[in-house]
Amino acid sequence: MDAHREGSPDHLTINITRRDDPVSEVTEADASASVRRYPNIVVRGPLFGLAEQRRGDRPRWRLLGELDCGFPQMARDELNSLLWFRARDDTGDPVVRRSLLDAVARLEVEATDEVSADGVRYRVVRADEFARIGDGRLEPPRATDPDEDSWDPDAPDPCRTEGFVVDHAAAVGLTEGIDRAGLLGLSYTAARFPEDVRADSRRALTTHPGVVLLPTTFRVVERKEATWSMVTGQYSTPQGARRALVHHLTRPVPRLPDMPELPAWMKVDEKEAALDARAAKEFASRRRPDELVVRGRRFEVIRVERVMRIGPDGPEGSRPSDVDDYGPSRIHPVMDEEGNIAYGT
């Protein structure tokens, strides 16, 4: 940590400040107690998303949405679509549109993590997802985590990651500063990771030595004998994950047109479905529950953190060992700089 030395590069500076307002004091105390109770971490793996850097923002970057892509090409495809729709809808200037479309054309043929268009840098960025663990239990939501109480299945899940400013030198509280200092040396060491993955992880400690914590998310996992398996995607609030668990237990698996018969492993008999529905109803009758046991299965709402590595030029992109299931391709019809779209080509 170096909060006072003048001239320290932003990506090496952790600037700690004391906040005296009551909310900050309670949040700090809650975080400090949680870190003591759940002192170790379990790394799940990488997630990918998008960031942009506009004129005058340097060295800061701004995230363009959730980091919820499982591999880099998914994020590149998101960037392809983002720029194509900006070219179609957000400008009437042929020069600007041409710049955006040139970036799209590059993304259609090249697995690149960065393009520039109209003076804006766009980057596919990477973060590692992890959970804290103590006494064999993953950390549940904290009392001070942003939350709400609606059980409406159609309630929106607010995105706290979109618009987040990646600024390594921004002032943070004491507990976050200590957390970040402790994560500086985080790398993949478990034997379950291939050697090239571990090597890239070690290399990132040098190429991207700084770390920033992104807004916390929440998931539902199923506890097994010595492991956990994910049940839901990530949500911005614990209540969003709770609603997803109720949905998981009460909504039948949709039958696709080309799948007239569900596989045996996807079927739940009527008696089991009734037990699940009853358990989900009881779960939803409680205020902010974080655990449910039904038919011998244990579901837990857990708190998930994401750490992004930062180098001299900003957030880390994908690593050579990050696996893609497919490559770049054309996603949208051809458009010219006047906005004319050639469908079917």
Tab-separated table of C-alpha atoms in Angstrom:
chain	number	residue	atom	x	y	z
A	1	MET	CA	0.000	0.000	0.000
A	2	ASP	CA	1.256	3.459	-0.822
A	3	ALA	CA	-1.234	6.209	-0.120
A	4	HIS	CA	1.251	9.058	0.381
A	5	ARG	CA	4.317	8.694	-1.823
A	6	GLU	CA	4.176	11.282	-4.582
A	7	GLY	CA	4.672	10.094	-8.122
A	8	SER	CA	3.589	6.493	-7.518
A	9	PRO	CA	1.886	5.085	-10.658
A	10	ASP	CA	-1.883	4.860	-10.382
A	11	HIS	CA	-1.891	1.103	-10.987
A	12	LEU	CA	0.378	0.626	-7.948
A	13	THR	CA	-1.387	3.046	-5.599
A	14	ILE	CA	-3.969	1.947	-3.037
A	15	ASN	CA	-5.340	5.150	-1.578
A	16	ILE	CA	-7.014	4.571	1.779
A	17	THR	CA	-9.254	7.171	3.366
A	18	ARG	CA	-11.220	7.249	6.607
A	19	ARG	CA	-14.936	7.929	6.286
A	20	ASP	CA	-16.611	9.119	9.472
A	21	ASP	CA	-20.276	8.904	8.480
A	22	PRO	CA	-22.356	6.293	10.378
A	23	VAL	CA	-23.187	4.190	7.287
A	24	SER	CA	-19.532	3.835	6.344
A	25	GLU	CA	-18.571	2.939	9.894
A	26	VAL	CA	-21.191	0.174	10.062
A	27	THR	CA	-20.161	-1.133	6.625
A	28	GLU	CA	-16.492	-1.176	7.630
A	29	ALA	CA	-17.278	-3.056	10.845
A	30	ASP	CA	-19.426	-5.584	8.984
A	31	ALA	CA	-16.721	-6.148	6.356
A	32	SER	CA	-13.999	-6.535	8.969
A	33	ALA	CA	-16.039	-9.116	10.923
A	34	SER	CA	-16.865	-11.051	7.750
A	35	VAL	CA	-13.251	-11.230	6.638
A	36	ARG	CA	-12.280	-12.656	10.035
A	37	ARG	CA	-15.089	-15.212	9.902
A	38	TYR	CA	-14.390	-16.191	6.271
A	39	PRO	CA	-10.610	-15.734	6.013
A	40	ASN	CA	-9.876	-17.861	2.932
A	41	ILE	CA	-10.976	-17.599	-0.669
A	42	VAL	CA	-12.075	-20.056	-3.353
A	43	VAL	CA	-11.422	-18.958	-6.931
A	44	ARG	CA	-14.015	-20.103	-9.436
A	45	GLY	CA	-12.404	-18.738	-12.600
A	46	PRO	CA	-12.566	-15.828	-15.043
A	47	LEU	CA	-15.463	-13.751	-16.336
A	48	PHE	CA	-15.282	-11.318	-19.240
A	49	GLY	CA	-17.008	-8.077	-20.170
A	50	LEU	CA	-16.454	-4.709	-21.825
A	51	ALA	CA	-14.921	-1.386	-20.845
A	52	GLU	CA	-14.389	1.900	-22.636
A	53	GLN	CA	-11.985	4.799	-22.218
A	54	ARG	CA	-13.083	8.142	-23.650
A	55	ARG	CA	-11.031	11.240	-24.323
A	56	GLY	CA	-9.814	12.740	-21.074
A	57	ASP	CA	-10.585	9.627	-18.996
A	58	ARG	CA	-7.069	8.219	-18.931
A	59	PRO	CA	-6.031	6.275	-16.865
A	60	ARG	CA	-9.617	5.451	-15.844
A	61	TRP	CA	-11.891	3.042	-17.705
A	62	ARG	CA	-15.658	2.579	-17.419
A	63	LEU	CA	-17.426	-0.786	-17.511
A	64	LEU	CA	-20.210	-1.131	-20.100
A	65	GLY	CA	-22.287	-3.828	-18.409
A	66	GLU	CA	-22.057	-6.932	-16.282
A	67	LEU	CA	-18.994	-9.111	-16.502
A	68	ASP	CA	-20.916	-12.310	-17.087
A	69	CYS	CA	-19.365	-13.823	-20.210
A	70	GLY	CA	-17.808	-17.226	-19.661
A	71	PHE	CA	-15.164	-16.854	-22.359
A	72	PRO	CA	-13.564	-13.954	-24.268
A	73	GLN	CA	-15.285	-14.428	-27.631
A	74	MET	CA	-18.696	-13.930	-26.024
A	75	ALA	CA	-17.525	-10.481	-24.887
A	76	ARG	CA	-16.042	-9.741	-28.326
A	77	ASP	CA	-19.407	-10.569	-29.875
A	78	GLU	CA	-21.090	-8.218	-27.389
A	79	LEU	CA	-18.673	-5.494	-28.464
A	80	ASN	CA	-19.373	-6.272	-32.130
A	81	SER	CA	-23.103	-5.748	-31.533
A	82	LEU	CA	-22.599	-2.672	-29.350
A	83	LEU	CA	-20.614	-0.890	-32.052
A	84	TRP	CA	-22.910	-2.003	-34.879
A	85	PHE	CA	-25.986	-0.639	-33.116
A	86	ARG	CA	-24.169	2.576	-32.230
A	87	ALA	CA	-23.384	2.961	-35.930
A	88	ARG	CA	-27.025	2.376	-36.833
A	89	ASP	CA	-28.779	4.350	-34.100
A	90	ASP	CA	-26.457	6.812	-32.386
A	91	THR	CA	-24.912	8.905	-35.141
A	92	GLY	CA	-25.797	10.592	-38.390
A	93	ASP	CA	-22.194	11.454	-39.205
A	94	PRO	CA	-20.807	9.234	-41.985
A	95	VAL	CA	-17.245	9.653	-40.696
A	96	VAL	CA	-18.182	8.486	-37.205
A	97	ARG	CA	-20.262	5.637	-38.604
A	98	ARG	CA	-17.367	4.514	-40.808
A	99	SER	CA	-15.057	4.468	-37.803
A	100	LEU	CA	-17.505	2.306	-35.841
A	101	LEU	CA	-18.054	-0.050	-38.769
A	102	ASP	CA	-14.311	-0.441	-39.356
A	103	ALA	CA	-14.027	-1.654	-35.759
A	104	VAL	CA	-16.940	-4.047	-36.356
A	105	ALA	CA	-15.242	-5.400	-39.482
A	106	ARG	CA	-12.100	-6.103	-37.499
A	107	LEU	CA	-14.040	-7.922	-34.798
A	108	GLU	CA	-15.678	-10.106	-37.452
A	109	VAL	CA	-12.349	-11.643	-38.465
A	110	GLU	CA	-9.924	-11.115	-35.594
A	111	ALA	CA	-9.995	-12.362	-32.014
A	112	THR	CA	-8.806	-9.026	-30.677
A	113	ASP	CA	-9.434	-7.677	-27.189
A	114	GLU	CA	-9.234	-3.996	-28.118
A	115	VAL	CA	-10.473	-1.721	-30.879
A	116	SER	CA	-10.824	2.051	-31.203
A	117	ALA	CA	-13.650	3.946	-32.869
A	118	ASP	CA	-14.424	7.666	-32.972
A	119	GLY	CA	-11.672	8.374	-30.483
A	120	VAL	CA	-12.937	5.856	-27.921
A	121	ARG	CA	-10.964	2.801	-26.834
A	122	TYR	CA	-13.003	-0.353	-26.257
A	123	ARG	CA	-11.538	-3.352	-24.465
A	124	VAL	CA	-12.575	-6.871	-23.547
A	125	VAL	CA	-11.678	-7.072	-19.862
A	126	ARG	CA	-11.175	-9.968	-17.492
A	127	ALA	CA	-11.914	-10.498	-13.808
A	128	ASP	CA	-11.584	-13.491	-11.505
A	129	GLU	CA	-14.656	-14.546	-9.553
A	130	PHE	CA	-14.139	-15.794	-6.004
A	131	ALA	CA	-15.992	-16.446	-2.765
A	132	ARG	CA	-14.757	-16.266	0.793
A	133	ILE	CA	-14.858	-19.392	2.919
A	134	GLY	CA	-14.523	-20.224	6.605
A	135	ASP	CA	-15.168	-23.406	8.608
A	136	GLY	CA	-16.245	-25.169	5.422
A	137	ARG	CA	-18.949	-22.630	4.535
A	138	LEU	CA	-19.045	-20.069	1.744
A	139	GLU	CA	-19.798	-16.518	2.841
A	140	PRO	CA	-23.502	-15.574	2.730
A	141	PRO	CA	-24.693	-12.013	2.040
A	142	ARG	CA	-23.626	-9.412	4.575
A	143	ALA	CA	-26.145	-7.340	6.514
A	144	THR	CA	-24.781	-4.196	4.853
A	145	ASP	CA	-24.970	-5.495	1.262
A	146	PRO	CA	-27.516	-3.578	-0.858
A	147	ASP	CA	-30.733	-5.613	-0.858
A	148	GLU	CA	-34.504	-5.425	-1.299
A	149	ASP	CA	-37.500	-7.530	-0.306
A	150	SER	CA	-39.652	-8.086	-3.405
A	151	TRP	CA	-40.609	-11.661	-4.288
A	152	ASP	CA	-42.136	-10.559	-7.609
A	153	PRO	CA	-40.629	-12.983	-10.157
A	154	ASP	CA	-40.580	-10.195	-12.739
A	155	ALA	CA	-38.808	-7.680	-10.484
A	156	PRO	CA	-35.816	-6.171	-12.301
A	157	ASP	CA	-32.312	-6.959	-11.138
A	158	PRO	CA	-30.436	-3.634	-11.009
A	159	CYS	CA	-26.983	-3.684	-12.597
A	160	ARG	CA	-24.380	-2.150	-10.293
A	161	THR	CA	-21.471	-3.061	-12.561
A	162	GLU	CA	-22.519	-1.045	-15.611
A	163	GLY	CA	-20.923	2.388	-15.390
A	164	PHE	CA	-18.471	1.320	-12.692
A	165	VAL	CA	-15.278	3.376	-13.020
A	166	VAL	CA	-12.103	1.300	-12.890
A	167	ASP	CA	-9.761	3.655	-11.059
A	168	HIS	CA	-7.000	1.935	-9.115
A	169	ALA	CA	-5.983	5.117	-7.295
A	170	ALA	CA	-9.507	6.093	-6.189
A	171	ALA	CA	-9.901	6.433	-2.430
A	172	VAL	CA	-11.341	3.369	-0.654
A	173	GLY	CA	-12.104	2.452	2.942
A	174	LEU	CA	-9.658	0.710	5.245
A	175	THR	CA	-11.115	-2.803	4.922
A	176	GLU	CA	-11.245	-2.697	1.114
A	177	GLY	CA	-7.712	-1.363	1.004
A	178	ILE	CA	-6.483	-4.227	3.186
A	179	ASP	CA	-8.471	-6.711	1.055
A	180	ARG	CA	-6.903	-5.403	-2.132
A	181	ALA	CA	-3.405	-5.539	-0.658
A	182	GLY	CA	-4.056	-9.160	0.285
A	183	LEU	CA	-5.188	-9.983	-3.254
A	184	LEU	CA	-2.136	-8.522	-4.986
A	185	GLY	CA	-0.419	-11.915	-5.026
A	186	LEU	CA	-3.495	-13.949	-5.955
A	187	SER	CA	-2.805	-16.506	-8.655
A	188	TYR	CA	-4.051	-19.920	-9.738
A	189	THR	CA	-2.092	-22.594	-7.900
A	190	ALA	CA	-4.486	-25.554	-7.584
A	191	ALA	CA	-3.639	-28.675	-9.554
A	192	ARG	CA	-7.101	-28.633	-11.142
A	193	PHE	CA	-5.884	-25.733	-13.315
A	194	PRO	CA	-3.709	-26.713	-16.319
A	195	GLU	CA	-0.082	-25.613	-16.247
A	196	ASP	CA	-0.553	-22.980	-18.983
A	197	VAL	CA	-3.350	-21.422	-16.933
A	198	ARG	CA	-1.160	-21.335	-13.833
A	199	ALA	CA	1.737	-19.882	-15.841
A	200	ASP	CA	-0.435	-17.090	-17.285
A	201	SER	CA	-1.728	-16.373	-13.789
A	202	ARG	CA	1.804	-16.025	-12.431
A	203	ARG	CA	2.777	-13.805	-15.368
A	204	ALA	CA	-0.180	-11.495	-14.704
A	205	LEU	CA	1.280	-10.653	-11.285
A	206	THR	CA	4.018	-8.802	-13.172
A	207	THR	CA	2.184	-7.474	-16.221
A	208	HIS	CA	-0.878	-6.333	-14.222
A	209	PRO	CA	0.320	-5.939	-10.626
A	210	GLY	CA	-2.607	-3.856	-9.351
A	211	VAL	CA	-6.074	-5.082	-8.358
A	212	VAL	CA	-9.534	-3.490	-8.173
A	213	LEU	CA	-12.599	-5.044	-6.550
A	214	LEU	CA	-15.775	-4.804	-8.626
A	215	PRO	CA	-19.306	-4.533	-7.189
A	216	THR	CA	-20.320	-7.692	-5.361
A	217	THR	CA	-22.759	-10.168	-6.913
A	218	PHE	CA	-24.759	-13.074	-5.506
A	219	ARG	CA	-25.469	-16.621	-6.632
A	220	VAL	CA	-27.283	-19.725	-5.447
A	221	VAL	CA	-25.151	-22.831	-5.078
A	222	GLU	CA	-25.995	-26.377	-4.098
A	223	ARG	CA	-23.823	-27.755	-1.334
A	224	LYS	CA	-22.457	-31.231	-2.020
A	225	GLU	CA	-20.337	-33.378	0.311
A	226	ALA	CA	-17.102	-31.470	-0.251
A	227	THR	CA	-17.947	-29.146	-3.124
A	228	TRP	CA	-20.546	-26.702	-4.406
A	229	SER	CA	-22.246	-26.499	-7.778
A	230	MET	CA	-23.797	-23.361	-9.230
A	231	VAL	CA	-27.568	-23.272	-9.530
A	232	THR	CA	-28.166	-19.714	-10.764
A	233	GLY	CA	-26.362	-16.960	-12.574
A	234	GLN	CA	-25.095	-13.839	-10.855
A	235	TYR	CA	-27.431	-11.209	-9.414
A	236	SER	CA	-26.808	-7.697	-8.118
A	237	THR	CA	-28.722	-8.267	-4.877
A	238	PRO	CA	-29.183	-11.281	-2.601
A	239	GLN	CA	-32.948	-11.019	-3.176
A	240	GLY	CA	-32.430	-11.435	-6.896
A	241	ALA	CA	-30.647	-14.732	-6.208
A	242	ARG	CA	-33.415	-15.799	-3.804
A	243	ARG	CA	-36.060	-15.159	-6.464
A	244	ALA	CA	-33.981	-17.192	-8.907
A	245	LEU	CA	-33.943	-20.126	-6.479
A	246	VAL	CA	-37.735	-20.008	-6.155
A	247	HIS	CA	-37.956	-19.942	-9.953
A	248	HIS	CA	-35.566	-22.908	-10.161
A	249	LEU	CA	-37.739	-24.967	-7.808
A	250	THR	CA	-41.163	-24.064	-9.166
A	251	ARG	CA	-40.891	-23.444	-12.899
A	252	PRO	CA	-40.834	-26.550	-15.109
A	253	VAL	CA	-38.041	-27.003	-17.612
A	254	PRO	CA	-39.341	-25.752	-20.990
A	255	ARG	CA	-39.687	-28.431	-23.620
A	256	LEU	CA	-38.071	-27.443	-26.892
A	257	PRO	CA	-39.801	-28.157	-30.230
A	258	ASP	CA	-37.022	-30.516	-31.284
A	259	MET	CA	-37.021	-32.270	-27.879
A	260	PRO	CA	-40.437	-33.946	-27.538
A	261	GLU	CA	-39.230	-35.946	-24.543
A	262	LEU	CA	-37.068	-34.592	-21.731
A	263	PRO	CA	-33.984	-36.620	-20.785
A	264	ALA	CA	-34.467	-38.701	-17.661
A	265	TRP	CA	-32.062	-36.586	-15.613
A	266	MET	CA	-34.191	-33.481	-16.262
A	267	LYS	CA	-37.466	-35.038	-15.139
A	268	VAL	CA	-38.972	-34.458	-11.683
A	269	ASP	CA	-41.926	-36.614	-10.689
A	270	GLU	CA	-45.108	-35.017	-9.359
A	271	LYS	CA	-44.399	-35.870	-5.725
A	272	GLU	CA	-40.920	-34.341	-5.868
A	273	ALA	CA	-42.265	-31.283	-7.693
A	274	ALA	CA	-44.861	-30.793	-4.955
A	275	LEU	CA	-42.159	-30.985	-2.272
A	276	ASP	CA	-40.048	-28.455	-4.153
A	277	ALA	CA	-43.016	-26.092	-4.544
A	278	ARG	CA	-43.898	-26.356	-0.854
A	279	ALA	CA	-40.299	-25.682	0.166
A	280	ALA	CA	-40.087	-22.708	-2.215
A	281	LYS	CA	-43.297	-21.252	-0.755
A	282	GLU	CA	-41.972	-21.578	2.783
A	283	PHE	CA	-38.654	-20.083	1.692
A	284	ALA	CA	-40.450	-17.078	0.159
A	285	SER	CA	-42.477	-16.551	3.342
A	286	ARG	CA	-39.304	-15.639	5.234
A	287	ARG	CA	-37.523	-12.298	5.104
A	288	ARG	CA	-34.161	-12.527	3.398
A	289	PRO	CA	-33.440	-16.254	3.891
A	290	ASP	CA	-30.072	-17.545	2.719
A	291	GLU	CA	-30.446	-21.336	3.018
A	292	LEU	CA	-32.959	-23.961	1.951
A	293	VAL	CA	-32.949	-27.737	2.403
A	294	VAL	CA	-35.389	-29.815	0.371
A	295	ARG	CA	-35.342	-33.515	-0.532
A	296	GLY	CA	-31.872	-33.818	0.982
A	297	ARG	CA	-30.491	-31.028	-1.187
A	298	ARG	CA	-28.972	-27.941	0.443
A	299	PHE	CA	-29.131	-24.628	-1.424
A	300	GLU	CA	-27.243	-21.560	-0.238
A	301	VAL	CA	-27.278	-17.915	-1.308
A	302	ILE	CA	-23.653	-16.827	-1.383
A	303	ARG	CA	-21.734	-13.610	-1.772
A	304	VAL	CA	-19.429	-13.537	-4.810
A	305	GLU	CA	-16.620	-11.055	-5.370
A	306	ARG	CA	-14.713	-10.227	-8.527
A	307	VAL	CA	-11.159	-8.948	-8.697
A	308	MET	CA	-9.757	-7.280	-11.821
A	309	ARG	CA	-6.026	-6.999	-12.394
A	310	ILE	CA	-4.711	-3.615	-13.505
A	311	GLY	CA	-1.532	-2.777	-15.412
A	312	PRO	CA	0.100	0.454	-16.601
A	313	ASP	CA	-2.458	0.693	-19.429
A	314	GLY	CA	-5.543	-0.310	-17.472
A	315	PRO	CA	-7.594	-3.490	-16.968
A	316	GLU	CA	-6.300	-6.881	-18.006
A	317	GLY	CA	-7.686	-8.432	-21.158
A	318	SER	CA	-7.948	-12.130	-21.909
A	319	ARG	CA	-4.983	-14.437	-21.402
A	320	PRO	CA	-3.577	-16.877	-23.989
A	321	SER	CA	-4.839	-19.803	-21.886
A	322	ASP	CA	-8.419	-18.472	-21.690
A	323	VAL	CA	-10.406	-20.899	-23.835
A	324	ASP	CA	-12.910	-19.922	-26.535
A	325	ASP	CA	-15.575	-22.311	-27.784
A	326	TYR	CA	-15.688	-20.608	-31.201
A	327	GLY	CA	-14.043	-17.815	-33.166
A	328	PRO	CA	-15.045	-14.454	-34.617
A	329	SER	CA	-17.705	-14.205	-37.317
A	330	ARG	CA	-20.109	-11.775	-38.942
A	331	ILE	CA	-23.100	-11.192	-36.663
A	332	HIS	CA	-25.011	-8.348	-38.343
A	333	PRO	CA	-25.797	-7.344	-41.928
A	334	VAL	CA	-23.391	-5.145	-43.878
A	335	MET	CA	-23.919	-1.409	-43.365
A	336	ASP	CA	-22.302	1.476	-45.228
A	337	GLU	CA	-21.262	4.850	-43.834
A	338	GLU	CA	-24.600	6.380	-44.844
A	339	GLY	CA	-26.470	3.889	-42.703
A	340	ASN	CA	-27.797	1.771	-45.569
A	341	ILE	CA	-28.121	-1.880	-44.571
A	342	ALA	CA	-27.734	-4.697	-47.081
A	343	TYR	CA	-29.806	-7.560	-45.728
A	344	GLY	CA	-29.069	-11.045	-46.982
A	345	THR	CA	-25.416	-10.377	-47.805
